[in-house]
Short mmCIF file of C-alpha atoms and ligand atoms in Angstrom, two decimals:
data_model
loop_
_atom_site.label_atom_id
_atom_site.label_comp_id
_atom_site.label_asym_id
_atom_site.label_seq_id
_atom_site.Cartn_x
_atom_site.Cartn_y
_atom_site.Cartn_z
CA UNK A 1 -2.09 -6.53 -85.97
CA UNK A 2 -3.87 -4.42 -83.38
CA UNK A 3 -4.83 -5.95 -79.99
CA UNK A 4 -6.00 -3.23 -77.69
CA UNK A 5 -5.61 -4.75 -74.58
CA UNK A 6 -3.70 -2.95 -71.88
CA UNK A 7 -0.60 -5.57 -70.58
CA UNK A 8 -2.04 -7.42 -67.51
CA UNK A 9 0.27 -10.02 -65.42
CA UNK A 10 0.98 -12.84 -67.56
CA UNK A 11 0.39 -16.86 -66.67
CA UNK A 12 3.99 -18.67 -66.65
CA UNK A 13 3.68 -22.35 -67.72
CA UNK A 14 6.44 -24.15 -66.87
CA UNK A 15 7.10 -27.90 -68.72
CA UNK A 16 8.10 -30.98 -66.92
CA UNK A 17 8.28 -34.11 -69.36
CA UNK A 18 9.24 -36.73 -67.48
CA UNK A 19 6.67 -39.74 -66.09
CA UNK A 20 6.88 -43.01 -64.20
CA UNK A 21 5.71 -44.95 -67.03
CA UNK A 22 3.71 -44.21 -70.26
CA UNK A 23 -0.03 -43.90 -70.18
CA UNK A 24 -1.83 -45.92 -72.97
CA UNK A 25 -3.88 -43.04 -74.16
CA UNK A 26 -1.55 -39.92 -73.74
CA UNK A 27 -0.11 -38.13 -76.55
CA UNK A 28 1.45 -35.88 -74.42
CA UNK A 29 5.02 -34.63 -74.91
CA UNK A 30 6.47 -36.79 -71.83
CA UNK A 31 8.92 -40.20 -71.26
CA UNK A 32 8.33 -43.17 -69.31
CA UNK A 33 11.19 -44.69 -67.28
CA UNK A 34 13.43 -41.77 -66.90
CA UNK A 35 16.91 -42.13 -64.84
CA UNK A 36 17.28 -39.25 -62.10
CA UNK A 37 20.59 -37.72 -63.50
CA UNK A 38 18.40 -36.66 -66.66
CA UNK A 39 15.80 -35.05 -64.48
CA UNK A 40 18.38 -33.62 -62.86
CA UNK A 41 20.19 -32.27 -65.80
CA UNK A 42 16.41 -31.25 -67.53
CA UNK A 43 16.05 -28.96 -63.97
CA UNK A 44 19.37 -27.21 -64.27
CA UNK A 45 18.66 -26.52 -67.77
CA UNK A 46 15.38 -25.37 -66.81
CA UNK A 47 16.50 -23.41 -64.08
CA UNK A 48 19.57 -21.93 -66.95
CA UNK A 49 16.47 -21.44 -69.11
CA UNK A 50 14.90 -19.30 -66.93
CA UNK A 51 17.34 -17.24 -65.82
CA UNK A 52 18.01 -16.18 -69.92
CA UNK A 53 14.91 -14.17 -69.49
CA UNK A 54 15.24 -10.76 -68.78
CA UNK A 55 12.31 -8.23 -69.32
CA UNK A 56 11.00 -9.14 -65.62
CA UNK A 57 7.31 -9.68 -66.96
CA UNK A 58 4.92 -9.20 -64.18
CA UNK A 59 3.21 -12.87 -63.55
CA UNK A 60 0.54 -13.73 -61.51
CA UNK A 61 -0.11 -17.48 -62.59
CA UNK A 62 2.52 -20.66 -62.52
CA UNK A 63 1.40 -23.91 -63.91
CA UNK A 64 3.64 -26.59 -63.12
CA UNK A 65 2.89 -29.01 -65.79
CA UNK A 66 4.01 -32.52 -67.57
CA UNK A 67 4.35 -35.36 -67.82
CA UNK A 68 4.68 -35.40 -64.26
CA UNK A 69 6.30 -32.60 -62.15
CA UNK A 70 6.19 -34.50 -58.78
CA UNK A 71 8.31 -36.68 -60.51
CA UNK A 72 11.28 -34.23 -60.14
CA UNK A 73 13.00 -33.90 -56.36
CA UNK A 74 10.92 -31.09 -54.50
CA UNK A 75 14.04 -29.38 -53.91
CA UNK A 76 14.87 -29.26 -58.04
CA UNK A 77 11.45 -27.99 -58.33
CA UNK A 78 11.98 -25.07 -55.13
CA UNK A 79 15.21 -24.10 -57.21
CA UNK A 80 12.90 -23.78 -60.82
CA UNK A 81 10.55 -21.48 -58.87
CA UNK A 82 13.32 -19.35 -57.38
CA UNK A 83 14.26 -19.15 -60.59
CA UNK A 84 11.13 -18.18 -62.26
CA UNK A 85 11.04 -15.66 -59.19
CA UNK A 86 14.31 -14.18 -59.86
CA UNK A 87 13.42 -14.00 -63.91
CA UNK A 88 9.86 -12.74 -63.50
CA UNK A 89 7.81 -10.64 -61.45
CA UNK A 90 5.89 -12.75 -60.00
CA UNK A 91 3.31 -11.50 -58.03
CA UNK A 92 2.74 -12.16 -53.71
CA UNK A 93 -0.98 -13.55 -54.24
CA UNK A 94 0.17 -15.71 -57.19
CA UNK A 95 -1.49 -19.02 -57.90
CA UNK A 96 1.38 -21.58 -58.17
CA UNK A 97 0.07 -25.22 -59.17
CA UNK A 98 1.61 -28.49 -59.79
CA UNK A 99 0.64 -30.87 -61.56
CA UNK A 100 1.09 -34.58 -59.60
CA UNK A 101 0.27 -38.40 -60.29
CA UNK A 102 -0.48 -40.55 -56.95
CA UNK A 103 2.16 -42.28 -56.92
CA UNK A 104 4.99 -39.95 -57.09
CA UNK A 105 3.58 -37.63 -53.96
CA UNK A 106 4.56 -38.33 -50.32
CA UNK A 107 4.19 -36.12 -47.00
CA UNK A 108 7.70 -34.82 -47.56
CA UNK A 109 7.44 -33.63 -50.79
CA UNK A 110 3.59 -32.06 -50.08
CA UNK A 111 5.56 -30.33 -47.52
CA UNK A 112 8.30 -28.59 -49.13
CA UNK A 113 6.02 -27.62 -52.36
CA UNK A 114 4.17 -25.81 -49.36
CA UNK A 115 7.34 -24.48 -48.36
CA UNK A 116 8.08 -23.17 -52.11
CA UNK A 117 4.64 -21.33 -51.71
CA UNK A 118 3.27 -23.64 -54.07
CA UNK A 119 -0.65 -23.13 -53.24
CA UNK A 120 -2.69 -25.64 -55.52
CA UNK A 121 -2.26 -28.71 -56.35
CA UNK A 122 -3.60 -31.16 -59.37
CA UNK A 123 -3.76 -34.80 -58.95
CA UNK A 124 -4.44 -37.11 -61.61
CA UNK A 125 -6.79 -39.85 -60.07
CA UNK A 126 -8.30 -40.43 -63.50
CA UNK A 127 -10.35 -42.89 -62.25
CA UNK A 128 -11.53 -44.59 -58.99
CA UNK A 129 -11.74 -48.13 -60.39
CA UNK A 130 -8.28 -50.22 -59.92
CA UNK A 131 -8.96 -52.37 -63.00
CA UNK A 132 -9.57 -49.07 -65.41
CA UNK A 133 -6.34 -47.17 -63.72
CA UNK A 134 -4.83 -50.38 -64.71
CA UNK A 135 -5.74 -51.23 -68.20
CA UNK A 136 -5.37 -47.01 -68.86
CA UNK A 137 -1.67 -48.07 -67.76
CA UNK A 138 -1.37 -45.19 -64.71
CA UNK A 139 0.85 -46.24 -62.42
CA UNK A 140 -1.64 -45.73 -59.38
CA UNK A 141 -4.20 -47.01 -57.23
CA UNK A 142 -7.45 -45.29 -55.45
CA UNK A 143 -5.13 -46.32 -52.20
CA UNK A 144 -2.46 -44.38 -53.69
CA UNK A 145 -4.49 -41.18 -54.57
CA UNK A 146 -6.57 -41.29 -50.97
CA UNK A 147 -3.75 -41.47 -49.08
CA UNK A 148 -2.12 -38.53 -51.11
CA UNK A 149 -4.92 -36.53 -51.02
CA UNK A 150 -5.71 -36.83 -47.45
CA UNK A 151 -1.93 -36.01 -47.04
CA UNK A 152 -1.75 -32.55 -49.35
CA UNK A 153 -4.80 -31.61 -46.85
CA UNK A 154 -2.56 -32.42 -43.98
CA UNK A 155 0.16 -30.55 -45.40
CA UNK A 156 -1.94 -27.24 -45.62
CA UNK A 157 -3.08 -27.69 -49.39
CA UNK A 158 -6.55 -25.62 -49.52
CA UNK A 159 -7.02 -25.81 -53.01
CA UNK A 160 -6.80 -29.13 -55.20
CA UNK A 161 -7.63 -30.56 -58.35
CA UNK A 162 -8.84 -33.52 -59.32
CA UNK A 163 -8.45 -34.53 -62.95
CA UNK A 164 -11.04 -37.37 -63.85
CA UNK A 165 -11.73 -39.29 -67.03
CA UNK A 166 -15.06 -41.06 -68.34
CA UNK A 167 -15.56 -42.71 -71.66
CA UNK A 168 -13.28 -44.83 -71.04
CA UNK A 169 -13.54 -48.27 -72.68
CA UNK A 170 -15.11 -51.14 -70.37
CA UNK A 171 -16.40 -47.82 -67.58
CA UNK A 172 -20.40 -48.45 -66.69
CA UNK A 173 -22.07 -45.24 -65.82
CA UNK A 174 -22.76 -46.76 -62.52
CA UNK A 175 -18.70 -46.75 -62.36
CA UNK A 176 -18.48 -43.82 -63.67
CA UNK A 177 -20.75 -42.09 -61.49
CA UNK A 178 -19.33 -44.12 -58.45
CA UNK A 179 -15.96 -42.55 -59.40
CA UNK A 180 -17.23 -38.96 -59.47
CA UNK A 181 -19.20 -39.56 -56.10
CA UNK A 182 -16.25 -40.58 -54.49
CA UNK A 183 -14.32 -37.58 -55.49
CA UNK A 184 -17.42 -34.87 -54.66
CA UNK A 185 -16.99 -36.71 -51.06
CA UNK A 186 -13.63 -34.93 -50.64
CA UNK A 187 -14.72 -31.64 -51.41
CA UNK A 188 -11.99 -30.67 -53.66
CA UNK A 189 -12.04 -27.06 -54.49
CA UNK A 190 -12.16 -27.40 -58.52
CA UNK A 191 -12.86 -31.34 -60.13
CA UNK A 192 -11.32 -31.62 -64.35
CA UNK A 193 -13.32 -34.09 -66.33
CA UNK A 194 -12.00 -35.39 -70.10
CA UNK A 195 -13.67 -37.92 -72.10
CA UNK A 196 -10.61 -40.14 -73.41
CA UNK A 197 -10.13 -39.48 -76.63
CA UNK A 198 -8.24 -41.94 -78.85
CA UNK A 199 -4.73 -40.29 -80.13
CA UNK A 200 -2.82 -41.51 -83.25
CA UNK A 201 0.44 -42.47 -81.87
CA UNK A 202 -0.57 -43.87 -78.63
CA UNK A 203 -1.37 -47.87 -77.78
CA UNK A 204 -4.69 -47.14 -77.37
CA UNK A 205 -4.78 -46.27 -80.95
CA UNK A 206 -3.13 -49.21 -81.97
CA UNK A 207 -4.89 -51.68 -80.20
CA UNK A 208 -8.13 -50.00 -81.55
CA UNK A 209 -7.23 -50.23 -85.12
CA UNK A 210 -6.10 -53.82 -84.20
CA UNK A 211 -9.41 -54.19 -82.75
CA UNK A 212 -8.29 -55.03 -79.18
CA UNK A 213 -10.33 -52.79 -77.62
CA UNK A 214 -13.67 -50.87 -78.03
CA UNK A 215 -14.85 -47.31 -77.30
CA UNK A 216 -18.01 -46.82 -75.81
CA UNK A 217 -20.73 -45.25 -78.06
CA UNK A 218 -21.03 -41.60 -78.42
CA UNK A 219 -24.26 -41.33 -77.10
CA UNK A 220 -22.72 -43.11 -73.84
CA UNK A 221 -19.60 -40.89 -73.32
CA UNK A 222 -21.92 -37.81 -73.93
CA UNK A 223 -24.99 -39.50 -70.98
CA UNK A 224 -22.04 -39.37 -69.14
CA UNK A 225 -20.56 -35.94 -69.71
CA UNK A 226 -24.11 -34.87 -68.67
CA UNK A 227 -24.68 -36.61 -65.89
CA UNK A 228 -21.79 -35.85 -64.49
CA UNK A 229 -22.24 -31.75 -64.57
CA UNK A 230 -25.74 -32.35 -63.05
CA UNK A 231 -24.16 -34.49 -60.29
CA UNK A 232 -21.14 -31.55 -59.54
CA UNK A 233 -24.40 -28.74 -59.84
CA UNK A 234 -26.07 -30.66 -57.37
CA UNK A 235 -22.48 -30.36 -55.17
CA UNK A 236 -22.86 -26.69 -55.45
CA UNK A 237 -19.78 -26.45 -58.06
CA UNK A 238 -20.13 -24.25 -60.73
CA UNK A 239 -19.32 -25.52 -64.41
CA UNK A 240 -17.42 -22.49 -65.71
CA UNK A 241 -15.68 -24.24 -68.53
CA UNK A 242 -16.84 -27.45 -70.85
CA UNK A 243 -14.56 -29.46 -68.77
CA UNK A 244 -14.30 -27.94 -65.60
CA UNK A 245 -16.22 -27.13 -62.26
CA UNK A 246 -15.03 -25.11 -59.45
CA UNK A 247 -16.34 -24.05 -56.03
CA UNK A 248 -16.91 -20.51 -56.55
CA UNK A 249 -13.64 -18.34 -56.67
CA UNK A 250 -11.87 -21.17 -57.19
CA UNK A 251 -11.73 -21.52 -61.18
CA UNK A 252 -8.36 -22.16 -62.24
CA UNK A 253 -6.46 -18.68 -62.62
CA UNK A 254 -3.61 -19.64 -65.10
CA UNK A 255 -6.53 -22.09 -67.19
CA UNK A 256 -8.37 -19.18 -67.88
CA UNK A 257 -5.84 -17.31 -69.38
CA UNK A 258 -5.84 -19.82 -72.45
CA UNK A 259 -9.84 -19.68 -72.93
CA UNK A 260 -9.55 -15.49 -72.09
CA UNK A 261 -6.59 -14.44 -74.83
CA UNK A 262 -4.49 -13.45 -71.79
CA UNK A 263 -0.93 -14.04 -72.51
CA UNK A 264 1.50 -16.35 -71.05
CA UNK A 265 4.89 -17.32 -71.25
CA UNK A 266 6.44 -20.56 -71.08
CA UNK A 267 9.40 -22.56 -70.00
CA UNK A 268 10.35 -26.24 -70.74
CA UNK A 269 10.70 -28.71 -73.34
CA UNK A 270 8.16 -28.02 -75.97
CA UNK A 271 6.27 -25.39 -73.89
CA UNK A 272 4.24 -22.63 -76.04
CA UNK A 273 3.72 -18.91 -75.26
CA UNK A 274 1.33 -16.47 -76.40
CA UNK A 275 2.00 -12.81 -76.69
CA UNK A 276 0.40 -10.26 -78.00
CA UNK A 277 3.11 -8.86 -80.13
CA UNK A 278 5.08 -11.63 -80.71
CA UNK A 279 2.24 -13.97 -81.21
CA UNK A 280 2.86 -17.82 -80.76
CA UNK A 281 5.90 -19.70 -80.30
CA UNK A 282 7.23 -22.85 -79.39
CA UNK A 283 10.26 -24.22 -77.46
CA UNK A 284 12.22 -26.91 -78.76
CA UNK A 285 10.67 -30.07 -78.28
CA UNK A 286 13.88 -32.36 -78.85
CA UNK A 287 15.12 -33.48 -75.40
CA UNK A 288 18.69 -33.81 -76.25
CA UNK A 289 18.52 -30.52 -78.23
CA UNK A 290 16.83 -28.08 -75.38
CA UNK A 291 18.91 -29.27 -72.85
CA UNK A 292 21.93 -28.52 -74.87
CA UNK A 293 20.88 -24.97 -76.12
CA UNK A 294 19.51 -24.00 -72.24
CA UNK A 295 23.09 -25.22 -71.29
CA UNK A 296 24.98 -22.99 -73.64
CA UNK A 297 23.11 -19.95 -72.81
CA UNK A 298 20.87 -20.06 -75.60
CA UNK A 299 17.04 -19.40 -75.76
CA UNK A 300 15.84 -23.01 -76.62
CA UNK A 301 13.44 -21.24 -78.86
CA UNK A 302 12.19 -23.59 -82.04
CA UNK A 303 12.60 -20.98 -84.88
CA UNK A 304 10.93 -23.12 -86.93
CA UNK A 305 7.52 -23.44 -84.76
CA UNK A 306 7.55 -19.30 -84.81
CA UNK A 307 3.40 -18.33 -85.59
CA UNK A 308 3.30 -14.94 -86.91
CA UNK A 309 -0.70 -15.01 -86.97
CA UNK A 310 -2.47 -12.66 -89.16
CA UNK A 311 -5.48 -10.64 -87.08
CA UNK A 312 -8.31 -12.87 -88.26
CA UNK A 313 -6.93 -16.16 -86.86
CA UNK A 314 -6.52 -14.01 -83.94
CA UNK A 315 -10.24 -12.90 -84.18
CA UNK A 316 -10.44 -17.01 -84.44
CA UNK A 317 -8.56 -18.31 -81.16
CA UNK A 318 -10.30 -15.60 -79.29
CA UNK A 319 -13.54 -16.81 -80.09
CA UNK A 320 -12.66 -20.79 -80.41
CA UNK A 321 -11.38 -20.42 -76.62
CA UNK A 322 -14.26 -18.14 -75.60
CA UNK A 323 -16.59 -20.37 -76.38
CA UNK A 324 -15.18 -23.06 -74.06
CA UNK A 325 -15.92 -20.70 -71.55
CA UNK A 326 -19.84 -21.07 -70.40
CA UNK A 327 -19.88 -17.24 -70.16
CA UNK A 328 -19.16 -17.75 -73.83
CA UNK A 329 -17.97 -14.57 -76.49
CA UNK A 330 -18.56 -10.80 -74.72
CA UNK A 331 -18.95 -8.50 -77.96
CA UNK A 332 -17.83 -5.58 -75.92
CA UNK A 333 -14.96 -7.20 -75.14
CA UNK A 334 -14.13 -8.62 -78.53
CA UNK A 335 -14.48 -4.98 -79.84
CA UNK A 336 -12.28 -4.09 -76.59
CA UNK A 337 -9.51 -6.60 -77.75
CA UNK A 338 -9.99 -6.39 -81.58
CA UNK A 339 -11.24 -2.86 -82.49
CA UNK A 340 -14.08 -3.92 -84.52
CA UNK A 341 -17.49 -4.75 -83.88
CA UNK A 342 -18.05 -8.42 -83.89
CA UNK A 343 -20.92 -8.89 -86.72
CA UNK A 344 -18.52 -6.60 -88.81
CA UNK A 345 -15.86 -9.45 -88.80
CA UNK A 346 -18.45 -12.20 -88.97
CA UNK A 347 -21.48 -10.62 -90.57
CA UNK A 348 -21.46 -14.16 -92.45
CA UNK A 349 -21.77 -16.11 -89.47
CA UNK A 350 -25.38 -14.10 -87.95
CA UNK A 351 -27.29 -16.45 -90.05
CA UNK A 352 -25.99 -19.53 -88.83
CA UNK A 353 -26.11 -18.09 -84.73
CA UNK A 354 -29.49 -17.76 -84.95
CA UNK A 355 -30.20 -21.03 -86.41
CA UNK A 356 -28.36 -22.99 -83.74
CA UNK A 357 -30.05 -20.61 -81.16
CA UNK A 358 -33.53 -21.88 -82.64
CA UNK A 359 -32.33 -25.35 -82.35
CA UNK A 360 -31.31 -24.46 -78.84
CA UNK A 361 -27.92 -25.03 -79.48
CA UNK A 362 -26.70 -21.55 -78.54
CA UNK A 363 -27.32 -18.37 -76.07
CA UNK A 364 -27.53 -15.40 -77.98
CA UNK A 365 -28.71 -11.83 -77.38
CA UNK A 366 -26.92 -8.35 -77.49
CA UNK A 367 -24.22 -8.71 -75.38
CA UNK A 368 -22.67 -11.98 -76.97
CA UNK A 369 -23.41 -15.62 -77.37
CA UNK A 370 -22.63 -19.09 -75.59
CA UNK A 371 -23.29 -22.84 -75.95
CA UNK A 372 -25.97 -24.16 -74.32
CA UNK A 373 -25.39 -28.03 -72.48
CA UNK A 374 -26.68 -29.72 -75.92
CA UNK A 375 -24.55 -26.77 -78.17
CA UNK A 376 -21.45 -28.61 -76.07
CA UNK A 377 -21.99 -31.90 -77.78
CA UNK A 378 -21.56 -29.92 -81.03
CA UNK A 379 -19.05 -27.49 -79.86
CA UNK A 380 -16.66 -28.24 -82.74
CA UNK A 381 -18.80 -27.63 -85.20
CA UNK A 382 -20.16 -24.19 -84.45
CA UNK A 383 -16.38 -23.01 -83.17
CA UNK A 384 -15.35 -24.11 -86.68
CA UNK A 385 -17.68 -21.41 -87.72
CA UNK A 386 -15.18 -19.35 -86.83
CA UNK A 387 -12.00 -20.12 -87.79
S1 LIG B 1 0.97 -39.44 -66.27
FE1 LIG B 1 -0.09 -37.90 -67.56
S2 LIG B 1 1.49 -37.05 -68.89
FE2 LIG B 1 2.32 -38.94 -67.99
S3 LIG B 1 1.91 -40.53 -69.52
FE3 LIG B 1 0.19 -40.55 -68.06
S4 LIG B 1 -1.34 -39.15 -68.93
FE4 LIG B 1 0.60 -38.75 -70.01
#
């Protein structure tokens, strides 16, 4: 497989899968009601995890993600990033994020991530609206999050995240909208938006199939989505990704590794990593079974998940996350990464670019090609084009 790219810092994304309680609609790879000695023991395996590594990669992105990192004790999670110092190179202008839910963040903590040059933070309001935080099953309030938020200010956070949801069943627009105004009000420096999406697995699947609950109609979710990039525009943020906005120079770093074919590592339960000659693989997502092989000295590498891709699904992902991008697919740098001149690999796929650029659906010219805001409704379909 060739990838021509010259090796650039890599993103680190470090695992945390432990959360105050289950979410209704999350099919992430996290627990609910967690006792501390297993957090405890999951950090010191981390931490052993961490330390196994020793080609001492240069890194210039952390993501601290879950589940729910500010579940841990800030001090287990200063120890994981000494670690991750000690194992990696990790560059002095690095952007270090956690992830954090409301109700698990207090001055003291906000303090000592500072202290752990932790420099962005991510909270998951969700929602502004106390009855949809509670029927999503989060296990905060807008009190909680305001109070937190005003707090990680205090504490000398200067750039945050809020992750939002719409779509979700029984939101208004008008709620939804009130919801987004509220957060554009604080000024955070980058606002996530995700339409829920209904996951087999979770209890929002099952009470859907047992007809408990509806989902608003696509055309509402989608009013939404729209209305909701014109009202960040309006705030000056930039939409640089299909579900992200940032004030400018502060899109997330380590994020756009994934939608840029940058590599990354990974540590943590589960956690994937991406390299360029190793391609894709997968940590062991057994609790019982990571902590065990972290705390005998082993890699708690899933053999099994190993992805030896072949250079056209490569040619694939890099397009797939491209396109998420609203710069969209660069041919020069696709020929950059790849070798090969992009209508050479998809000389089928001209045809059906230029029809979705008729139907407005797509950018196109000479230097690449990008989804317009109505091509985003139908992004799966024209990234299946390619892969
Ligand atoms: S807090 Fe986040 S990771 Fe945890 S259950 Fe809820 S949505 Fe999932």
């Amino acid at each position: 497989m060739i990838i021509n790219r010259p090796e650039k810092p890599a993103g680190l994304y470090i695992h945390i899968p432990f959360c105050l309680k289950k979410c209704g609609y999350c099919d992430f790879l996290s627990f609910g009601g967690s006792e501390e000695a297993l957090r405890e023991r999951y950090a010191r395996a981390l931490v052993r995890e961490l330390s196994l590594n020793k080609e001492r990669r240069s890194v210039d992105t952390i993501f601290i993600g879950g589940g729910t990192p500010s579940l841990l004790r800030a001090d287990h999670i200063a120890e994981i990033l000494k670690a991750a110092r000690a194992a990696f190179s990790v560059q002095e202008d690095a952007e270090i994020t956690i992830e954090a839910n409301p109700k698990t963040l207090d001055q003291d903590k906000l303090r000592a991530y500072r202290k752990a040059r932790i420099n962005r933070l991510s909270i998951g309001a969700q929602s502004m609206d106390d009855q949809l935080l509670a029927f999503m099953g989060r296990a905060h309030s807008r009190e909680d999050f305001l109070r937190n938020y005003r707090s990680a200010r205090d504490a000398g956070f200067e750039n945050i995240n809020v992750d939002l949801m719409f779509g979700i069943p029984g939101q208004t627009r008008k709620a939804w909208r009130s919801s987004l105004s509220q957060i554009i009000g604080l000024a955070p420096e980058h606002i996530s938006f995700y339409s829920l999406q209904l996951e087999e697995g979770t209890e929002f699947a099952r009470m859907y199939r047992q007809g408990e609950m509806d989902l608003p109609p696509e055309e509402e979710d989608r009013a939404m989505y729209h209305e909701g990039i014109g009202m960040l525009k309006e705030a000056g943020y930039i939409h640089y990704e299909i579900s992200n906005c940032a004030r400018a120079g502060r899109e997330c770093r380590h994020n756009l590794k994934y939608w840029s074919f940058d590599e990354y590592l990974a540590a943590g339960l589960g956690a994937h990593s991406f390299r360029y000659k190793q391609g894709r693989a997968r940590n062991l997502s057994q609790l019982e079974a990571y902590l065990k092989a972290a705390e005998e000295g082993r890699l708690p590498v899933d053999e099994d998940a190993y992805e030896r891709e072949t250079e056209k699904d490569y040619m694939g992902e890099y397009v797939f996350t491209a396109l998420r991008k609203m710069e969209g697919v660069s041919f020069s740098d696709f020929c950059a990464t790849f070798g090969k001149d992009f209508f050479q690999v998809y000389s089928g796929s001209r045809k059906a670019l230029m029809d979705y650029k008729a139907r407005g659906l797509v950018e196109l010219d000479e230097t690449g090609f990008s989804l317009t805001a109505r091509g985003i409704d139908i992004s799966n379909e024209i990234m299946a084009e390619f892969v």
